[in-house]
């Protein structure tokens, strides 16, 4: 089945730790995105990448880092500089070839800081 | 700055009671408007994309419409399995960035 996978489903972090969230897609999509979702707020864009080895900051990039070494993978690192990292993190991808603009989402990772 | 406002925040319906969810937007240069469904603890599931005023799309009990200022998601004769949070998002500009509303939580009682 084609789709987007995120792991782990739940992640617990201690203060001062960096953690990496995985996002993999086998849809052959060029563009990938990371969003953060907090209760009572809309999804907010953290980082996005439209091509391998290139990525741009979104609206709330501070305290996060990404890499895009392979087309299928777009991992997100939540660093200790992120002051309030507890949230639901969503990865999405888009087919730039068909230019439909539609983003498809993975199942999400819930990060909790202990 | 692009803004998307969804109303009401929450809606409780009796099974079979039709209603509409509203998404109003203030953007410069709308390229598209999207509706997603999100179940608790899961990622959003794509429902519809609308590109121009007057466009309508349907899927089962759902119908999405678009005007120059807002979009409606009409739910006809809803069932309990339609209970979810419905997200609206707009896309503007050349970088395909989505701006989301806060969502509408729909609860359908049997």
PDB file of C-alpha atoms in Angstrom:
ATOM      1  CA  UNK A   1       0.000   0.000   0.000  1.00  0.00           C
ATOM      2  CA  UNK A   2       1.226   3.492  -0.817  1.00  0.00           C
ATOM      3  CA  UNK A   3       1.213   5.973   1.977  1.00  0.00           C
ATOM      4  CA  UNK A   4       2.981   7.983   4.625  1.00  0.00           C
ATOM      5  CA  UNK A   5       4.316   6.413   7.798  1.00  0.00           C
ATOM      6  CA  UNK A   6       5.408   8.211  10.936  1.00  0.00           C
ATOM      7  CA  UNK A   7       7.222   6.710  13.865  1.00  0.00           C
ATOM      8  CA  UNK A   8       7.034   6.400  16.712  1.00  0.00           C
ATOM      9  CA  UNK A   9       3.332   6.926  17.404  1.00  0.00           C
ATOM     10  CA  UNK A  10       4.120   8.152  20.928  1.00  0.00           C
ATOM     11  CA  UNK A  11       7.375   9.723  22.108  1.00  0.00           C
ATOM     12  CA  UNK A  12       8.420  10.917  25.515  1.00  0.00           C
ATOM     13  CA  UNK A  13      11.270  13.348  25.959  1.00  0.00           C
ATOM     14  CA  UNK A  14      13.095  14.531  29.009  1.00  0.00           C
ATOM     15  CA  UNK A  15      14.027  18.164  29.412  1.00  0.00           C
ATOM     16  CA  UNK A  16      17.203  19.006  27.499  1.00  0.00           C
ATOM     17  CA  UNK A  17      17.033  16.043  25.120  1.00  0.00           C
ATOM     18  CA  UNK A  18      16.940  16.143  21.344  1.00  0.00           C
ATOM     19  CA  UNK A  19      14.538  13.712  19.693  1.00  0.00           C
ATOM     20  CA  UNK A  20      14.008  12.774  16.060  1.00  0.00           C
ATOM     21  CA  UNK A  21      10.639  11.999  14.512  1.00  0.00           C
ATOM     22  CA  UNK A  22      10.585   9.820  11.425  1.00  0.00           C
ATOM     23  CA  UNK A  23       8.503  10.411   8.293  1.00  0.00           C
ATOM     24  CA  UNK A  24       8.673   8.088   5.286  1.00  0.00           C
ATOM     25  CA  UNK A  25       6.534   8.057   2.138  1.00  0.00           C
ATOM     26  CA  UNK A  26       6.356   5.637  -0.793  1.00  0.00           C
ATOM     27  CA  UNK A  27       4.066   7.819  -2.915  1.00  0.00           C
ATOM     28  CA  UNK A  28       6.986   9.152  -4.990  1.00  0.00           C
ATOM     29  CA  UNK A  29       6.042  12.686  -3.921  1.00  0.00           C
ATOM     30  CA  UNK A  30       8.657  15.403  -4.229  1.00  0.00           C
ATOM     31  CA  UNK A  31       7.348  17.794  -1.577  1.00  0.00           C
ATOM     32  CA  UNK A  32       7.163  17.000   2.132  1.00  0.00           C
ATOM     33  CA  UNK A  33       5.966  19.047   5.097  1.00  0.00           C
ATOM     34  CA  UNK A  34       6.035  19.052   8.899  1.00  0.00           C
ATOM     35  CA  UNK A  35       3.181  20.564  10.918  1.00  0.00           C
ATOM     36  CA  UNK A  36       2.545  20.940  14.606  1.00  0.00           C
ATOM     37  CA  UNK A  37      -0.979  20.678  16.061  1.00  0.00           C
ATOM     38  CA  UNK A  38      -1.916  22.017  19.487  1.00  0.00           C
ATOM     39  CA  UNK A  39      -5.364  21.858  21.124  1.00  0.00           C
ATOM     40  CA  UNK A  40      -7.593  24.713  19.978  1.00  0.00           C
ATOM     41  CA  UNK A  41      -5.170  25.848  17.272  1.00  0.00           C
ATOM     42  CA  UNK A  42      -4.894  25.222  13.574  1.00  0.00           C
ATOM     43  CA  UNK A  43      -2.030  23.214  12.129  1.00  0.00           C
ATOM     44  CA  UNK A  44       1.139  25.306  11.916  1.00  0.00           C
ATOM     45  CA  UNK A  45       3.918  24.731   9.396  1.00  0.00           C
ATOM     46  CA  UNK A  46       7.367  23.977  10.822  1.00  0.00           C
ATOM     47  CA  UNK A  47       9.492  23.118   7.768  1.00  0.00           C
ATOM     48  CA  UNK A  48       8.924  22.027   4.203  1.00  0.00           C
ATOM     49  CA  UNK A  49      10.982  20.579   1.375  1.00  0.00           C
ATOM     50  CA  UNK A  50      10.131  20.622  -2.300  1.00  0.00           C
ATOM     51  CA  UNK A  51      13.161  18.694  -3.495  1.00  0.00           C
ATOM     52  CA  UNK A  52      15.931  16.490  -2.128  1.00  0.00           C
ATOM     53  CA  UNK A  53      18.722  18.347  -0.313  1.00  0.00           C
ATOM     54  CA  UNK A  54      16.669  21.533  -0.040  1.00  0.00           C
ATOM     55  CA  UNK A  55      14.227  22.738   2.618  1.00  0.00           C
ATOM     56  CA  UNK A  56      12.695  25.983   3.883  1.00  0.00           C
ATOM     57  CA  UNK A  57      11.559  27.253   7.246  1.00  0.00           C
ATOM     58  CA  UNK A  58       7.862  27.489   7.890  1.00  0.00           C
ATOM     59  CA  UNK A  59       6.089  29.747  10.353  1.00  0.00           C
ATOM     60  CA  UNK A  60       7.426  28.173  13.576  1.00  0.00           C
ATOM     61  CA  UNK A  61      10.868  26.713  12.743  1.00  0.00           C
ATOM     62  CA  UNK A  62      12.704  27.862  15.881  1.00  0.00           C
ATOM     63  CA  UNK A  63      13.915  24.908  17.940  1.00  0.00           C
ATOM     64  CA  UNK A  64      13.481  22.408  15.101  1.00  0.00           C
ATOM     65  CA  UNK A  65      15.753  21.031  12.387  1.00  0.00           C
ATOM     66  CA  UNK A  66      15.219  18.796   9.358  1.00  0.00           C
ATOM     67  CA  UNK A  67      17.131  16.989   6.637  1.00  0.00           C
ATOM     68  CA  UNK A  68      16.113  15.723   3.218  1.00  0.00           C
ATOM     69  CA  UNK A  69      18.808  13.315   2.019  1.00  0.00           C
ATOM     70  CA  UNK A  70      16.371  10.967   0.288  1.00  0.00           C
ATOM     71  CA  UNK A  71      13.151  11.620  -1.594  1.00  0.00           C
ATOM     72  CA  UNK A  72      11.220   9.196   0.634  1.00  0.00           C
ATOM     73  CA  UNK A  73      12.369  10.511   3.995  1.00  0.00           C
ATOM     74  CA  UNK A  74      12.024  13.820   5.865  1.00  0.00           C
ATOM     75  CA  UNK A  75      13.000  13.433   9.537  1.00  0.00           C
ATOM     76  CA  UNK A  76      12.297  16.189  12.053  1.00  0.00           C
ATOM     77  CA  UNK A  77      14.543  16.810  15.061  1.00  0.00           C
ATOM     78  CA  UNK A  78      13.048  18.593  18.049  1.00  0.00           C
ATOM     79  CA  UNK A  79      15.974  20.196  19.841  1.00  0.00           C
ATOM     80  CA  UNK A  80      16.349  21.280  23.436  1.00  0.00           C
ATOM     81  CA  UNK A  81      15.966  24.871  22.195  1.00  0.00           C
ATOM     82  CA  UNK A  82      12.263  24.242  21.542  1.00  0.00           C
ATOM     83  CA  UNK A  83      10.673  25.583  24.739  1.00  0.00           C
ATOM     84  CA  UNK A  84       7.259  23.964  24.457  1.00  0.00           C
ATOM     85  CA  UNK A  85       7.586  20.823  22.346  1.00  0.00           C
ATOM     86  CA  UNK A  86       4.624  18.865  23.693  1.00  0.00           C
ATOM     87  CA  UNK A  87       2.266  18.582  20.700  1.00  0.00           C
ATOM     88  CA  UNK A  88       0.951  16.322  17.940  1.00  0.00           C
ATOM     89  CA  UNK A  89       3.328  16.337  14.951  1.00  0.00           C
ATOM     90  CA  UNK A  90       2.068  15.651  11.452  1.00  0.00           C
ATOM     91  CA  UNK A  91       4.027  14.933   8.301  1.00  0.00           C
ATOM     92  CA  UNK A  92       2.514  15.467   4.851  1.00  0.00           C
ATOM     93  CA  UNK A  93       3.540  15.033   1.237  1.00  0.00           C
ATOM     94  CA  UNK A  94       2.425  16.398  -2.119  1.00  0.00           C
ATOM     95  CA  UNK A  95       2.803  15.370  -5.732  1.00  0.00           C
ATOM     96  CA  UNK A  96       4.374  18.383  -7.437  1.00  0.00           C
ATOM     97  CA  UNK A  97       4.270  16.739 -10.859  1.00  0.00           C
ATOM     98  CA  UNK A  98       0.468  16.722 -11.059  1.00  0.00           C
ATOM     99  CA  UNK A  99       0.298  20.175  -9.434  1.00  0.00           C
ATOM    100  CA  UNK A 100      -2.890  19.415  -7.546  1.00  0.00           C
ATOM    101  CA  UNK A 101      -1.625  21.198  -4.393  1.00  0.00           C
ATOM    102  CA  UNK A 102      -3.284  18.514  -2.280  1.00  0.00           C
ATOM    103  CA  UNK A 103      -1.237  17.454   0.742  1.00  0.00           C
ATOM    104  CA  UNK A 104      -1.687  13.971   2.193  1.00  0.00           C
ATOM    105  CA  UNK A 105      -0.985  13.396   5.852  1.00  0.00           C
ATOM    106  CA  UNK A 106       0.601  10.650   7.890  1.00  0.00           C
ATOM    107  CA  UNK A 107      -0.865   9.259  11.140  1.00  0.00           C
ATOM    108  CA  UNK A 108       1.098  11.599  13.404  1.00  0.00           C
ATOM    109  CA  UNK A 109       3.481  11.370  16.354  1.00  0.00           C
ATOM    110  CA  UNK A 110       2.445  12.580  19.793  1.00  0.00           C
ATOM    111  CA  UNK A 111       5.425  14.043  21.649  1.00  0.00           C
ATOM    112  CA  UNK A 112       5.255  14.606  25.381  1.00  0.00           C
ATOM    113  CA  UNK A 113       7.931  16.292  27.455  1.00  0.00           C
ATOM    114  CA  UNK A 114       8.305  14.790  30.897  1.00  0.00           C
TER     115      UNK A 114
ATOM    116  CA  UNK B   1      -1.695  37.863   6.516  1.00  0.00           C
ATOM    117  CA  UNK B   2      -3.916  34.999   5.366  1.00  0.00           C
ATOM    118  CA  UNK B   3      -6.686  34.114   7.824  1.00  0.00           C
ATOM    119  CA  UNK B   4      -9.081  31.188   7.964  1.00  0.00           C
ATOM    120  CA  UNK B   5     -11.995  31.158  10.415  1.00  0.00           C
ATOM    121  CA  UNK B   6     -14.198  28.144  10.967  1.00  0.00           C
ATOM    122  CA  UNK B   7     -17.577  28.217  12.678  1.00  0.00           C
ATOM    123  CA  UNK B   8     -19.070  27.006  14.864  1.00  0.00           C
ATOM    124  CA  UNK B   9     -16.225  25.602  16.987  1.00  0.00           C
ATOM    125  CA  UNK B  10     -18.363  22.602  17.883  1.00  0.00           C
ATOM    126  CA  UNK B  11     -21.634  21.229  16.547  1.00  0.00           C
ATOM    127  CA  UNK B  12     -23.855  18.527  17.989  1.00  0.00           C
ATOM    128  CA  UNK B  13     -26.454  16.964  15.702  1.00  0.00           C
ATOM    129  CA  UNK B  14     -29.007  14.242  16.005  1.00  0.00           C
ATOM    130  CA  UNK B  15     -28.604  11.435  13.508  1.00  0.00           C
ATOM    131  CA  UNK B  16     -30.371  12.478  10.303  1.00  0.00           C
ATOM    132  CA  UNK B  17     -30.311  16.209  11.155  1.00  0.00           C
ATOM    133  CA  UNK B  18     -28.668  17.976   8.211  1.00  0.00           C
ATOM    134  CA  UNK B  19     -26.470  21.039   8.774  1.00  0.00           C
ATOM    135  CA  UNK B  20     -23.582  23.075   7.391  1.00  0.00           C
ATOM    136  CA  UNK B  21     -20.087  23.907   8.584  1.00  0.00           C
ATOM    137  CA  UNK B  22     -18.633  27.287   7.619  1.00  0.00           C
ATOM    138  CA  UNK B  23     -15.111  28.271   6.605  1.00  0.00           C
ATOM    139  CA  UNK B  24     -14.534  31.970   5.883  1.00  0.00           C
ATOM    140  CA  UNK B  25     -11.222  33.232   4.595  1.00  0.00           C
ATOM    141  CA  UNK B  26      -9.324  36.470   4.100  1.00  0.00           C
ATOM    142  CA  UNK B  27      -6.452  35.894   1.717  1.00  0.00           C
ATOM    143  CA  UNK B  28      -4.697  37.560  -1.145  1.00  0.00           C
ATOM    144  CA  UNK B  29      -4.909  35.416  -4.231  1.00  0.00           C
ATOM    145  CA  UNK B  30      -6.693  32.187  -3.328  1.00  0.00           C
ATOM    146  CA  UNK B  31      -5.341  29.222  -5.280  1.00  0.00           C
ATOM    147  CA  UNK B  32      -7.406  26.552  -3.608  1.00  0.00           C
ATOM    148  CA  UNK B  33      -9.430  25.590  -0.547  1.00  0.00           C
ATOM    149  CA  UNK B  34      -9.236  22.192   1.105  1.00  0.00           C
ATOM    150  CA  UNK B  35     -11.443  20.241   3.484  1.00  0.00           C
ATOM    151  CA  UNK B  36     -10.036  17.469   5.661  1.00  0.00           C
ATOM    152  CA  UNK B  37     -11.583  15.137   8.212  1.00  0.00           C
ATOM    153  CA  UNK B  38      -9.595  14.283  11.350  1.00  0.00           C
ATOM    154  CA  UNK B  39     -10.459  11.554  13.845  1.00  0.00           C
ATOM    155  CA  UNK B  40      -9.058  11.783  17.390  1.00  0.00           C
ATOM    156  CA  UNK B  41      -5.374  10.875  17.553  1.00  0.00           C
ATOM    157  CA  UNK B  42      -5.063  10.440  13.781  1.00  0.00           C
ATOM    158  CA  UNK B  43      -3.795  12.429  10.835  1.00  0.00           C
ATOM    159  CA  UNK B  44      -6.156  14.490   8.666  1.00  0.00           C
ATOM    160  CA  UNK B  45      -7.866  12.643   5.828  1.00  0.00           C
ATOM    161  CA  UNK B  46      -8.311  14.560   2.582  1.00  0.00           C
ATOM    162  CA  UNK B  47     -11.910  15.183   1.514  1.00  0.00           C
ATOM    163  CA  UNK B  48     -12.156  17.918  -1.138  1.00  0.00           C
ATOM    164  CA  UNK B  49     -10.286  20.595  -3.045  1.00  0.00           C
ATOM    165  CA  UNK B  50     -12.171  23.600  -4.460  1.00  0.00           C
ATOM    166  CA  UNK B  51     -10.496  26.030  -6.813  1.00  0.00           C
ATOM    167  CA  UNK B  52     -13.028  28.614  -7.964  1.00  0.00           C
ATOM    168  CA  UNK B  53     -16.194  30.339  -6.755  1.00  0.00           C
ATOM    169  CA  UNK B  54     -19.285  28.369  -7.663  1.00  0.00           C
ATOM    170  CA  UNK B  55     -17.506  25.030  -7.601  1.00  0.00           C
ATOM    171  CA  UNK B  56     -19.171  22.156  -5.742  1.00  0.00           C
ATOM    172  CA  UNK B  57     -17.955  18.662  -4.883  1.00  0.00           C
ATOM    173  CA  UNK B  58     -19.774  15.750  -3.278  1.00  0.00           C
ATOM    174  CA  UNK B  59     -18.806  12.575  -1.492  1.00  0.00           C
ATOM    175  CA  UNK B  60     -21.437  10.386   0.131  1.00  0.00           C
ATOM    176  CA  UNK B  61     -23.277  12.612   2.654  1.00  0.00           C
ATOM    177  CA  UNK B  62     -20.875  15.533   2.256  1.00  0.00           C
ATOM    178  CA  UNK B  63     -21.022  18.414  -0.208  1.00  0.00           C
ATOM    179  CA  UNK B  64     -18.509  21.263  -0.301  1.00  0.00           C
ATOM    180  CA  UNK B  65     -19.221  24.611  -1.927  1.00  0.00           C
ATOM    181  CA  UNK B  66     -17.093  27.707  -2.491  1.00  0.00           C
ATOM    182  CA  UNK B  67     -17.833  31.424  -2.823  1.00  0.00           C
ATOM    183  CA  UNK B  68     -15.413  34.337  -3.041  1.00  0.00           C
ATOM    184  CA  UNK B  69     -15.393  34.730   0.760  1.00  0.00           C
ATOM    185  CA  UNK B  70     -16.300  31.378   2.265  1.00  0.00           C
ATOM    186  CA  UNK B  71     -16.843  27.679   1.881  1.00  0.00           C
ATOM    187  CA  UNK B  72     -19.532  25.461   3.304  1.00  0.00           C
ATOM    188  CA  UNK B  73     -19.397  21.777   4.084  1.00  0.00           C
ATOM    189  CA  UNK B  74     -22.975  20.519   3.963  1.00  0.00           C
ATOM    190  CA  UNK B  75     -23.738  17.276   5.775  1.00  0.00           C
ATOM    191  CA  UNK B  76     -26.960  15.583   4.714  1.00  0.00           C
ATOM    192  CA  UNK B  77     -28.621  13.092   7.060  1.00  0.00           C
ATOM    193  CA  UNK B  78     -25.470  12.563   9.146  1.00  0.00           C
ATOM    194  CA  UNK B  79     -24.666   9.302  10.893  1.00  0.00           C
ATOM    195  CA  UNK B  80     -22.690   8.774  14.115  1.00  0.00           C
ATOM    196  CA  UNK B  81     -19.666   7.705  12.046  1.00  0.00           C
ATOM    197  CA  UNK B  82     -19.516  11.239  10.623  1.00  0.00           C
ATOM    198  CA  UNK B  83     -18.421  12.443  14.064  1.00  0.00           C
ATOM    199  CA  UNK B  84     -14.947  13.975  13.680  1.00  0.00           C
ATOM    200  CA  UNK B  85     -13.137  17.293  13.454  1.00  0.00           C
ATOM    201  CA  UNK B  86     -13.402  18.945  10.054  1.00  0.00           C
ATOM    202  CA  UNK B  87     -10.477  21.136   9.004  1.00  0.00           C
ATOM    203  CA  UNK B  88     -10.484  23.839   6.358  1.00  0.00           C
ATOM    204  CA  UNK B  89      -7.287  25.134   4.760  1.00  0.00           C
ATOM    205  CA  UNK B  90      -6.395  27.582   2.000  1.00  0.00           C
ATOM    206  CA  UNK B  91      -3.421  27.763  -0.289  1.00  0.00           C
ATOM    207  CA  UNK B  92      -2.027  30.988  -1.692  1.00  0.00           C
ATOM    208  CA  UNK B  93       1.154  31.963  -3.437  1.00  0.00           C
ATOM    209  CA  UNK B  94       3.613  29.875  -5.367  1.00  0.00           C
ATOM    210  CA  UNK B  95       5.099  27.867  -2.493  1.00  0.00           C
ATOM    211  CA  UNK B  96       1.939  25.812  -1.810  1.00  0.00           C
ATOM    212  CA  UNK B  97       1.853  26.615   1.889  1.00  0.00           C
ATOM    213  CA  UNK B  98      -1.405  25.709   3.584  1.00  0.00           C
ATOM    214  CA  UNK B  99      -3.055  27.978   6.167  1.00  0.00           C
ATOM    215  CA  UNK B 100      -5.457  26.066   8.399  1.00  0.00           C
ATOM    216  CA  UNK B 101      -8.479  27.058  10.437  1.00  0.00           C
ATOM    217  CA  UNK B 102      -8.883  25.726  13.970  1.00  0.00           C
ATOM    218  CA  UNK B 103     -11.380  23.086  12.943  1.00  0.00           C
ATOM    219  CA  UNK B 104     -15.005  22.248  13.765  1.00  0.00           C
ATOM    220  CA  UNK B 105     -15.734  19.306  16.042  1.00  0.00           C
ATOM    221  CA  UNK B 106     -18.874  17.534  14.889  1.00  0.00           C
ATOM    222  CA  UNK B 107     -20.693  15.090  17.130  1.00  0.00           C
ATOM    223  CA  UNK B 108     -23.621  13.094  15.757  1.00  0.00           C
ATOM    224  CA  UNK B 109     -25.852  11.366  18.331  1.00  0.00           C
ATOM    225  CA  UNK B 110     -27.678   8.162  17.406  1.00  0.00           C
TER     226      UNK B 110
END
